[in-house]
PDB file of C-alpha atoms in Angstrom:
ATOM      1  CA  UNK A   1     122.137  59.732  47.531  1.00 43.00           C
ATOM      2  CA  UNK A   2     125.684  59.082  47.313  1.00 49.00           C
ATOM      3  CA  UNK A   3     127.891  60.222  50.768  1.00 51.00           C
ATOM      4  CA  UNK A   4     129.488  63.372  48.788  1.00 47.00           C
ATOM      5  CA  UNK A   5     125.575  64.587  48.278  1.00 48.00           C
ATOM      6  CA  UNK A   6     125.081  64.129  51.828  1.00 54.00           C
ATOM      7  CA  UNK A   7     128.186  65.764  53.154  1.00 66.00           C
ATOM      8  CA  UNK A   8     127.156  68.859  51.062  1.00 85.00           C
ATOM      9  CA  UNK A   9     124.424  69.342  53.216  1.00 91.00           C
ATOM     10  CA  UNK A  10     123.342  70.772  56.459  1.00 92.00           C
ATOM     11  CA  UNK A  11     120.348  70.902  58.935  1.00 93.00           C
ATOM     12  CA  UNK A  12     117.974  74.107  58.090  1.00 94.00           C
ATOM     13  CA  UNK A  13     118.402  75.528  61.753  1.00 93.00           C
ATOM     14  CA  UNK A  14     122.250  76.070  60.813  1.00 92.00           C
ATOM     15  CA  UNK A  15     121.736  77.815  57.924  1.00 92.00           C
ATOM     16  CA  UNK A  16     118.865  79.727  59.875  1.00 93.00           C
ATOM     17  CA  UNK A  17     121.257  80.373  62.609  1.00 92.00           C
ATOM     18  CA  UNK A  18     124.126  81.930  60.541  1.00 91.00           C
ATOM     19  CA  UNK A  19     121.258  84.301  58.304  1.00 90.00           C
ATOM     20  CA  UNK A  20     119.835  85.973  61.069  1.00 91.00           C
ATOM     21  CA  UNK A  21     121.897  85.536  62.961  1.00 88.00           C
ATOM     22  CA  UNK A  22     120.128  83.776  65.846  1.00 92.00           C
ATOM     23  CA  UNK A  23     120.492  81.038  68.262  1.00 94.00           C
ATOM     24  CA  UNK A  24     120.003  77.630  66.704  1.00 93.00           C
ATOM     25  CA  UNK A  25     117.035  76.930  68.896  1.00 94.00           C
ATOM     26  CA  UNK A  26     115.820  80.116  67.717  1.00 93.00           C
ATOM     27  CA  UNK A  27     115.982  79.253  64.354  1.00 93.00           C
ATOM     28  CA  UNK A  28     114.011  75.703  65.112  1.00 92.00           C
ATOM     29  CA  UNK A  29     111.104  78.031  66.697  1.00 92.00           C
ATOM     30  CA  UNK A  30     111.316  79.923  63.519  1.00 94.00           C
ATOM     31  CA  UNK A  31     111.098  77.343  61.360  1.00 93.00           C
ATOM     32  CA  UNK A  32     108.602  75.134  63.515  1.00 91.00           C
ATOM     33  CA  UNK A  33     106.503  78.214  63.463  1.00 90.00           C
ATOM     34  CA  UNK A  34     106.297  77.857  59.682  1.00 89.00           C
ATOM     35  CA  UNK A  35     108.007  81.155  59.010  1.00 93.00           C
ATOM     36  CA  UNK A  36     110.957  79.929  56.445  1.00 94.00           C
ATOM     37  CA  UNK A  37     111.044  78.540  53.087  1.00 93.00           C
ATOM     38  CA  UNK A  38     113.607  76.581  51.273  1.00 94.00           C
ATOM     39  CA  UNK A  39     113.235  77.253  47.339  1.00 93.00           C
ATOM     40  CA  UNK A  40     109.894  79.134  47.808  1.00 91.00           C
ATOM     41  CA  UNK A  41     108.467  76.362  49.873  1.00 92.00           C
ATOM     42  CA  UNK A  42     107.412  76.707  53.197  1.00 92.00           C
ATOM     43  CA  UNK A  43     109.501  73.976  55.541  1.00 93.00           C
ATOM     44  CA  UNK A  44     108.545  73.322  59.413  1.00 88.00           C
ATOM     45  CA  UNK A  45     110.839  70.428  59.695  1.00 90.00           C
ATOM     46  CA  UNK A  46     114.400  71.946  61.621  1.00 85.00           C
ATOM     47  CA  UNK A  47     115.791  68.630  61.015  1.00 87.00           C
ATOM     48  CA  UNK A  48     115.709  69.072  57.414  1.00 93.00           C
ATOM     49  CA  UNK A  49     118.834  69.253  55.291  1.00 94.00           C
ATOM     50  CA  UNK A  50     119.585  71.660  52.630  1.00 93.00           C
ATOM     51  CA  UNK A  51     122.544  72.590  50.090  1.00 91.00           C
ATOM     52  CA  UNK A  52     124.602  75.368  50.421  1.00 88.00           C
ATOM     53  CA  UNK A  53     122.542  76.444  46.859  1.00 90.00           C
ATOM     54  CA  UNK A  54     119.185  76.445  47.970  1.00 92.00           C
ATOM     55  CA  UNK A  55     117.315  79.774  48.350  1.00 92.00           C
ATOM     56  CA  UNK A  56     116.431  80.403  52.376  1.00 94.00           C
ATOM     57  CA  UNK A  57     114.189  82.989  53.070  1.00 93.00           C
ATOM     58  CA  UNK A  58     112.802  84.028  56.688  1.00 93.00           C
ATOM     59  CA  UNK A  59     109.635  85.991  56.324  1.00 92.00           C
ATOM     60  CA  UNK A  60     109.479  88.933  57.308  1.00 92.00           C
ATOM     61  CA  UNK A  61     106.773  89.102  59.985  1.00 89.00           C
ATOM     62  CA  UNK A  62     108.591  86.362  61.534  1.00 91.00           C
ATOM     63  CA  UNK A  63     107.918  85.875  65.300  1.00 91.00           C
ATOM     64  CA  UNK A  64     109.385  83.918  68.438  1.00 90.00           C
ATOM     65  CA  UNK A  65     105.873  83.829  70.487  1.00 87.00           C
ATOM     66  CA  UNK A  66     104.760  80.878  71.688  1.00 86.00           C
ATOM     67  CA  UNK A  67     102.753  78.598  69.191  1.00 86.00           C
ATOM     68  CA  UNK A  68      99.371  78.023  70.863  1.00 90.00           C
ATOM     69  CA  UNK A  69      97.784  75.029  71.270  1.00 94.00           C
ATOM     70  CA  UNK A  70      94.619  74.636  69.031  1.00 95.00           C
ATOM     71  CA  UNK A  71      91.285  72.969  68.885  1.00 96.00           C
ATOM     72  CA  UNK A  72      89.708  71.712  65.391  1.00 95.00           C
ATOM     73  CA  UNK A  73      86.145  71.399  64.918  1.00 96.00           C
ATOM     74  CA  UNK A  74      85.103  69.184  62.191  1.00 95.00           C
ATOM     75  CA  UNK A  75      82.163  68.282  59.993  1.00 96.00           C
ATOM     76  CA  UNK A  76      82.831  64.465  59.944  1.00 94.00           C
ATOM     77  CA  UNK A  77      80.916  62.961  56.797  1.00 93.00           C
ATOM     78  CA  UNK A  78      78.983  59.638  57.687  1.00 94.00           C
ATOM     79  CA  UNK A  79      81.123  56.112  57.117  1.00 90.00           C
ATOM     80  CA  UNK A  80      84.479  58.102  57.995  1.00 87.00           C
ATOM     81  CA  UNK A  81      86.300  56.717  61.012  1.00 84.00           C
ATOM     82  CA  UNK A  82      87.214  59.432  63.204  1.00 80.00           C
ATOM     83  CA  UNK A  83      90.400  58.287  66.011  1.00 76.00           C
ATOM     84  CA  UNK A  84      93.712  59.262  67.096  1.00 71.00           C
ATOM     85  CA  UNK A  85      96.622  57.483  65.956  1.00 64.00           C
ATOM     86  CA  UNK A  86      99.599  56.496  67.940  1.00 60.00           C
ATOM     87  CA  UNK A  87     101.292  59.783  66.870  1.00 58.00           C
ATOM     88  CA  UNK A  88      98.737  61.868  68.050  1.00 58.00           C
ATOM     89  CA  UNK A  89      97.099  62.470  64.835  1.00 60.00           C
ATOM     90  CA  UNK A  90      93.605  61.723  63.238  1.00 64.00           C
ATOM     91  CA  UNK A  91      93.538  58.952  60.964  1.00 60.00           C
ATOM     92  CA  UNK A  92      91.162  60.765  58.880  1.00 62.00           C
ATOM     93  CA  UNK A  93      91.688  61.677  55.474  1.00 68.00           C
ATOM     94  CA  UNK A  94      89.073  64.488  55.356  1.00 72.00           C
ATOM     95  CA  UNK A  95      91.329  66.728  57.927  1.00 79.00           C
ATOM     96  CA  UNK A  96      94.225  68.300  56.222  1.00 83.00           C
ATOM     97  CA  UNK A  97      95.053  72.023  54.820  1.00 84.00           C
ATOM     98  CA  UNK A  98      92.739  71.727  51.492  1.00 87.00           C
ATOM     99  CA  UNK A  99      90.056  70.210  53.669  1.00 89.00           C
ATOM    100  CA  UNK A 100      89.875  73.609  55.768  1.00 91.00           C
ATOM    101  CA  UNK A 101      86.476  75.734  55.284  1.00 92.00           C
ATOM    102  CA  UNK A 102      87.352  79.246  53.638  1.00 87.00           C
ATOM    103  CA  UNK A 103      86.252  81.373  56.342  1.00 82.00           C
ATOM    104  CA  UNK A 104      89.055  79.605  58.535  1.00 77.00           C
ATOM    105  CA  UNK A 105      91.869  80.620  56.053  1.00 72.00           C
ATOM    106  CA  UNK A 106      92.705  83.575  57.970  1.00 73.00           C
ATOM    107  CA  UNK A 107      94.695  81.719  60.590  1.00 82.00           C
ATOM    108  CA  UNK A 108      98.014  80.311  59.707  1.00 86.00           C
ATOM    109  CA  UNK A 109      98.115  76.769  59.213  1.00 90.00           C
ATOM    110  CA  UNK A 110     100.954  74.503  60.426  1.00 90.00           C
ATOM    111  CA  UNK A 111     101.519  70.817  60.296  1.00 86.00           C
ATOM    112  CA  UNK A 112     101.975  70.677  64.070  1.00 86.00           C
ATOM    113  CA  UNK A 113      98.087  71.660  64.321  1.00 90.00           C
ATOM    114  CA  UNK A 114      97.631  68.152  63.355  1.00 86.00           C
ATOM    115  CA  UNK A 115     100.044  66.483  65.810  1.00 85.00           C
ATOM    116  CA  UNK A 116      99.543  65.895  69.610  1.00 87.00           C
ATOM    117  CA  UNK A 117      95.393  66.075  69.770  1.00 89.00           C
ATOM    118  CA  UNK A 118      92.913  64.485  71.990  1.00 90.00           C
ATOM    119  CA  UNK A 119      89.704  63.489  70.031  1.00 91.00           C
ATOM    120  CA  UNK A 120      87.314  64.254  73.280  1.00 93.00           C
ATOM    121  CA  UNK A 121      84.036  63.217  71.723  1.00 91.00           C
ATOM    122  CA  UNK A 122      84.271  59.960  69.845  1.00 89.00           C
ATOM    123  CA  UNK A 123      81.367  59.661  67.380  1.00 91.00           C
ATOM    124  CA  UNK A 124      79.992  56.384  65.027  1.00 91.00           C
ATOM    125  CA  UNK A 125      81.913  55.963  61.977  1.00 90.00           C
ATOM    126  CA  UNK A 126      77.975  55.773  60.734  1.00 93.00           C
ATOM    127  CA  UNK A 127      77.453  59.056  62.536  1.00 95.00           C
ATOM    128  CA  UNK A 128      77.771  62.329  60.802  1.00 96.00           C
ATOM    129  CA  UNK A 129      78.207  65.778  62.491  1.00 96.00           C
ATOM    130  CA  UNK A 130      80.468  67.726  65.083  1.00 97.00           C
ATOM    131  CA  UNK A 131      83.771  65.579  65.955  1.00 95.00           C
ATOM    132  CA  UNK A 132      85.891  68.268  68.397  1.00 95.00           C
ATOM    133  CA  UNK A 133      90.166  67.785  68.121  1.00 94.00           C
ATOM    134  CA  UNK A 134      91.939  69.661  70.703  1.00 95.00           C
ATOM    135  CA  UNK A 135      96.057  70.365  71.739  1.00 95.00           C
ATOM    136  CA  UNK A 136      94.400  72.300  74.715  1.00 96.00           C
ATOM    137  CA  UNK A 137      94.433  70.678  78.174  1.00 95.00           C
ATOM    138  CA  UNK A 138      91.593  72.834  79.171  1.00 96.00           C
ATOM    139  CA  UNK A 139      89.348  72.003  76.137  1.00 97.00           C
ATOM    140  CA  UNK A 140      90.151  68.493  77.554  1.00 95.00           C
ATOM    141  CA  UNK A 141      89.805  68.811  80.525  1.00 95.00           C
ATOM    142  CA  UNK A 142      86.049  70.724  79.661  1.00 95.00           C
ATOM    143  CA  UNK A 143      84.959  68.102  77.248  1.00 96.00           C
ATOM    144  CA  UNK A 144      86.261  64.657  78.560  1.00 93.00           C
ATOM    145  CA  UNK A 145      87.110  64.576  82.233  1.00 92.00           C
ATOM    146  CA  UNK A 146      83.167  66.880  82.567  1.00 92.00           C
ATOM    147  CA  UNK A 147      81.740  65.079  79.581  1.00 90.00           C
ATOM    148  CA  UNK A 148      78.611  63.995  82.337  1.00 91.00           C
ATOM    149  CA  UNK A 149      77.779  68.126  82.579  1.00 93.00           C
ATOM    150  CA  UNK A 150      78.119  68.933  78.612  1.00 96.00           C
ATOM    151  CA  UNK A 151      75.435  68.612  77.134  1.00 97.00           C
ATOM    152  CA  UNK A 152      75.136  67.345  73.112  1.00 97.00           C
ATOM    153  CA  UNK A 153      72.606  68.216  70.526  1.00 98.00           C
ATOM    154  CA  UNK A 154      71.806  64.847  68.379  1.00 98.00           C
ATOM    155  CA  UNK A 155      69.643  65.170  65.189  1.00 98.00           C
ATOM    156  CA  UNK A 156      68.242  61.295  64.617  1.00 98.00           C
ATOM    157  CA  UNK A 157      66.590  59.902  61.793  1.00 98.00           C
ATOM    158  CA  UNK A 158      64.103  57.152  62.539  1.00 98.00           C
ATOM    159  CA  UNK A 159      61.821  54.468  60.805  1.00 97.00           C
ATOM    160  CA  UNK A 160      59.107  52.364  62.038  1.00 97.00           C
ATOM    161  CA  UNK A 161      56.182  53.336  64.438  1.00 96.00           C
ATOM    162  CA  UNK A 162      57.158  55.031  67.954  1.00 97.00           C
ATOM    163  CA  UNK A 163      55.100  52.774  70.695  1.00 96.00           C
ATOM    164  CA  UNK A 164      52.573  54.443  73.021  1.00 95.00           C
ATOM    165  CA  UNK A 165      53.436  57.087  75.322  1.00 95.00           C
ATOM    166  CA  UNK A 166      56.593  56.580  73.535  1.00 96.00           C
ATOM    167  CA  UNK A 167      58.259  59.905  73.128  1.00 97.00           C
ATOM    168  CA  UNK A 168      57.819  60.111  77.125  1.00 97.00           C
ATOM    169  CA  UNK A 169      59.867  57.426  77.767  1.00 97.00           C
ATOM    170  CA  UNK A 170      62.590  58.634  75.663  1.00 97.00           C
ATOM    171  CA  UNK A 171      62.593  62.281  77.356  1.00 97.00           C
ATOM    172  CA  UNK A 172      62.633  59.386  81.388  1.00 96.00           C
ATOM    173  CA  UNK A 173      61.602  55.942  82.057  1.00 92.00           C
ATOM    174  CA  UNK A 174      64.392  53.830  79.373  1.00 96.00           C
ATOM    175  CA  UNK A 175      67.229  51.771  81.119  1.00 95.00           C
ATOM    176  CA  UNK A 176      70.137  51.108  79.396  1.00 95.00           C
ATOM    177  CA  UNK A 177      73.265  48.611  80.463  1.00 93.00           C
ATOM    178  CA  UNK A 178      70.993  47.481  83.606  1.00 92.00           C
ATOM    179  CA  UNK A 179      70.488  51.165  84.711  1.00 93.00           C
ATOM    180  CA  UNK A 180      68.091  53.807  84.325  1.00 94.00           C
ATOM    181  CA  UNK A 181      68.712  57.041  82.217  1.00 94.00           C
ATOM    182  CA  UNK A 182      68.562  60.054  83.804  1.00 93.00           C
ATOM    183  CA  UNK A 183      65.571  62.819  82.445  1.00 95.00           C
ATOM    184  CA  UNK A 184      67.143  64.054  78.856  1.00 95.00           C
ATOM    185  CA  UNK A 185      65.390  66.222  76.118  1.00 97.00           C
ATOM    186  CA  UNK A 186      63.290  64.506  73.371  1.00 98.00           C
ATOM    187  CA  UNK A 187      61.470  66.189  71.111  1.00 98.00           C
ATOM    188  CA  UNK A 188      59.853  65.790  67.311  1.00 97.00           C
ATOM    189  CA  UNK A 189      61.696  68.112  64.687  1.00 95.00           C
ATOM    190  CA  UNK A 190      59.473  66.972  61.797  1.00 96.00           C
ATOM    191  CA  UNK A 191      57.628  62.902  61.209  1.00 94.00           C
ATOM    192  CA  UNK A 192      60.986  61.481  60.913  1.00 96.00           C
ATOM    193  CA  UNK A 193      63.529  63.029  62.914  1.00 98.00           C
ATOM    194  CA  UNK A 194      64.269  63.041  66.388  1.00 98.00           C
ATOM    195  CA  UNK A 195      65.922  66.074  68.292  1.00 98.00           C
ATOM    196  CA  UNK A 196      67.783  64.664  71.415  1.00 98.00           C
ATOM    197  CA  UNK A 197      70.038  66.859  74.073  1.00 97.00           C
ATOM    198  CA  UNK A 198      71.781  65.027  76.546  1.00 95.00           C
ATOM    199  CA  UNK A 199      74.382  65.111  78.730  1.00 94.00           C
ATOM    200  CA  UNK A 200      77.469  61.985  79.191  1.00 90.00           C
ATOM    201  CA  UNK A 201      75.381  59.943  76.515  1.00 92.00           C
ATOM    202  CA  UNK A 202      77.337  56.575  75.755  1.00 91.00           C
ATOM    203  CA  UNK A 203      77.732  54.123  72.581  1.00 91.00           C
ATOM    204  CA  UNK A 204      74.798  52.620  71.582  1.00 94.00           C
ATOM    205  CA  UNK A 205      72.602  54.517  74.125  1.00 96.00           C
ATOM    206  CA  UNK A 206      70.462  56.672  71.439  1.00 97.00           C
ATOM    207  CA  UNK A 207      70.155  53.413  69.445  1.00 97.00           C
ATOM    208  CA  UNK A 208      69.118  51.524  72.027  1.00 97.00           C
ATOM    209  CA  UNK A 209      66.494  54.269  73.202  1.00 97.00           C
ATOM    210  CA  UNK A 210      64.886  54.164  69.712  1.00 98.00           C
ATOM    211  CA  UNK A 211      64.579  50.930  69.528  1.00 97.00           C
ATOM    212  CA  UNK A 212      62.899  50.388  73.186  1.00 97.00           C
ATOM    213  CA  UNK A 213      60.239  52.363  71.533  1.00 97.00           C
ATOM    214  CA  UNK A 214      59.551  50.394  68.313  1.00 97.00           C
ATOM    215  CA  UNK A 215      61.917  52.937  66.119  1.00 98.00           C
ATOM    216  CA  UNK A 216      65.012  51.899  63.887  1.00 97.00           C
ATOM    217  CA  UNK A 217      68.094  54.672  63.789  1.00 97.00           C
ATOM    218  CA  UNK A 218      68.161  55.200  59.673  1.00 97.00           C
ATOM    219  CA  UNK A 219      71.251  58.258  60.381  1.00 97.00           C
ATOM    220  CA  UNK A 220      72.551  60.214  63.348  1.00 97.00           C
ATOM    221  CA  UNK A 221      74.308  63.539  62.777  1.00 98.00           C
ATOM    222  CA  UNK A 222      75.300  65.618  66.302  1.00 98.00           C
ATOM    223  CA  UNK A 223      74.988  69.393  65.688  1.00 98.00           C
ATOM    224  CA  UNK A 224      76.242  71.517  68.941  1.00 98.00           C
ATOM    225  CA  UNK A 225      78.657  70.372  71.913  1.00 97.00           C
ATOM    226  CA  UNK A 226      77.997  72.490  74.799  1.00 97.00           C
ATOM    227  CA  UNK A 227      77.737  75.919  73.426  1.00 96.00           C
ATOM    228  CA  UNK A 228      79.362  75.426  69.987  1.00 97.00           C
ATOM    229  CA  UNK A 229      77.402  74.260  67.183  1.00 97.00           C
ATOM    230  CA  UNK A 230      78.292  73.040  63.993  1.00 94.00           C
ATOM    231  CA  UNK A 231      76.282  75.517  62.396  1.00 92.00           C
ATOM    232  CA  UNK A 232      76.869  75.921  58.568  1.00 92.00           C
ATOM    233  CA  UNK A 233      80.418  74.180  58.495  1.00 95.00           C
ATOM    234  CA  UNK A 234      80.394  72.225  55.286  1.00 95.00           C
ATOM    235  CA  UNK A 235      80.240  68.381  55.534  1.00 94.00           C
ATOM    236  CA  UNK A 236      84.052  67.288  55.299  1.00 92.00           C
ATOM    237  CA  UNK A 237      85.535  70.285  56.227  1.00 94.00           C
ATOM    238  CA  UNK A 238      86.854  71.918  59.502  1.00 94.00           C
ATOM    239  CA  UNK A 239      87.944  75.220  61.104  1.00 95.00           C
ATOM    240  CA  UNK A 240      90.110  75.882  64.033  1.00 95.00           C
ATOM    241  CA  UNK A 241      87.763  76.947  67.377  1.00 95.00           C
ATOM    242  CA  UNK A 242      88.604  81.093  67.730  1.00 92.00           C
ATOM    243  CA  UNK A 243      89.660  82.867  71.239  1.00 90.00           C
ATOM    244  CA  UNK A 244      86.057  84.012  71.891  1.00 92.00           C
ATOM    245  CA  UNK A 245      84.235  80.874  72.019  1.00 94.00           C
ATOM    246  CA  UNK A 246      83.736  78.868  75.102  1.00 94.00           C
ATOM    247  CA  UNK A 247      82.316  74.870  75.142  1.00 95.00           C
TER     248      UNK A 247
END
């Protein structure tokens, strides 16, 4: 870009600013709020620079309220690393606007949603099943700092032959890390799988559990944190947790 280009050009809010007209932070809360397009294209970036010749347009349902923070839920396939990077944002490829489950599409999407989030259940990059992102301090707060009083639903595929009296000792009687587990629920779902709901558990604990008993962990997929389930959310796809429901 030669310097003539770039001295042709201004910062979005500005043009924003002098449409409206508005305040220029007004126009960044427009535009981070993902409510103006440059050429047809929606642009949340105030920062961005634009020629006197492009096409702004402010839609027209436009609001200043407050963008809310947000939580994700997500379907995390099995062998898909699910963190936080130094930004704030997943380092997961599966977690972007096309990767959104259709019943979801009725709440606005905006880049920020990915920005700023606290993964508060980490989960195997083996492990399949409900991975919770949140922006919220109080989903945080719920689901990390009282992680030892929420209790997690864990569907677990198994091989080999459960010892004697076996399937008690998973439900009380197993250390683990030099200290005894507290009572948790164990129960058969069919000859292969194991249902387990427990409360705090910690890396390596159901593995080590299994095999105490004489059982190798084939596949793990968690299904419900607290009071939200995973229900029929497709496997690589999320939706944003609604007002109504509570963890």
């Amino acid at each position: 870009m030669t310097d003539s280009t770039k001295d042709s050009t201004v910062r979005l809010a500005k043009r924003v600013s002098e449409m409206l007209p508005c305040s220029r932070r007004e126009a960044e809360q427009y535009i981070e709020g993902g409510w103006v397009s440059v050429d047809g294209v929606v642009v949340e970036e105030a920062g961005a620079r634009v020629s006197e010749e492009q096409a702004i347009a402010v839609a027209k349902d436009a609001t200043l309220l407050e963008i809310l923070p947000v939580t994700i839920l997500l379907h995390k396939p099995a062998g898909f690393n699910a963190d936080i990077g130094k930004d704030g944002a997943p380092a997961l490829s599966c977690l972007s606007l096309e990767s959104r489950t259709a019943t979801c599409r009725q709440q606005r999407f905006l880049k920020r949603h990915l920005g700023g989030l606290t993964l508060t259940n980490p989960l195997a990059t083996t492990a399949s099943g409900l991975v919770v992102f949140t922006q919220d301090f109080r989903v945080a707060r719920k689901l990390v700092d009282e992680a030892a009083r929420v209790e997690q639903e864990i569907i677990v595929e198994v091989a080999g032959n459960i010892v004697e009296n076996g399937l008690a000792l998973l439900n009380h009687g197993l250390p683990f890390n030099g200290k005894p587990l507290p009572p948790i629920k164990v129960s058969w779902q069919n000859e292969t799988r194991l249902r387990f709901a427990l409360k705090g558990v910690l890396p390596g604990q159901i593995e080590h559990m299994c095999k105490m008993v004489g059982l190798g962990v084939v596949a793990m997929k968690r299904i419900r944190i607290g009071r939200i389930a995973m229900s029929s959310l497709p496997v690589g796809e999320w939706r944003y947790l609604q007002e109504f429901e509570r963890f």
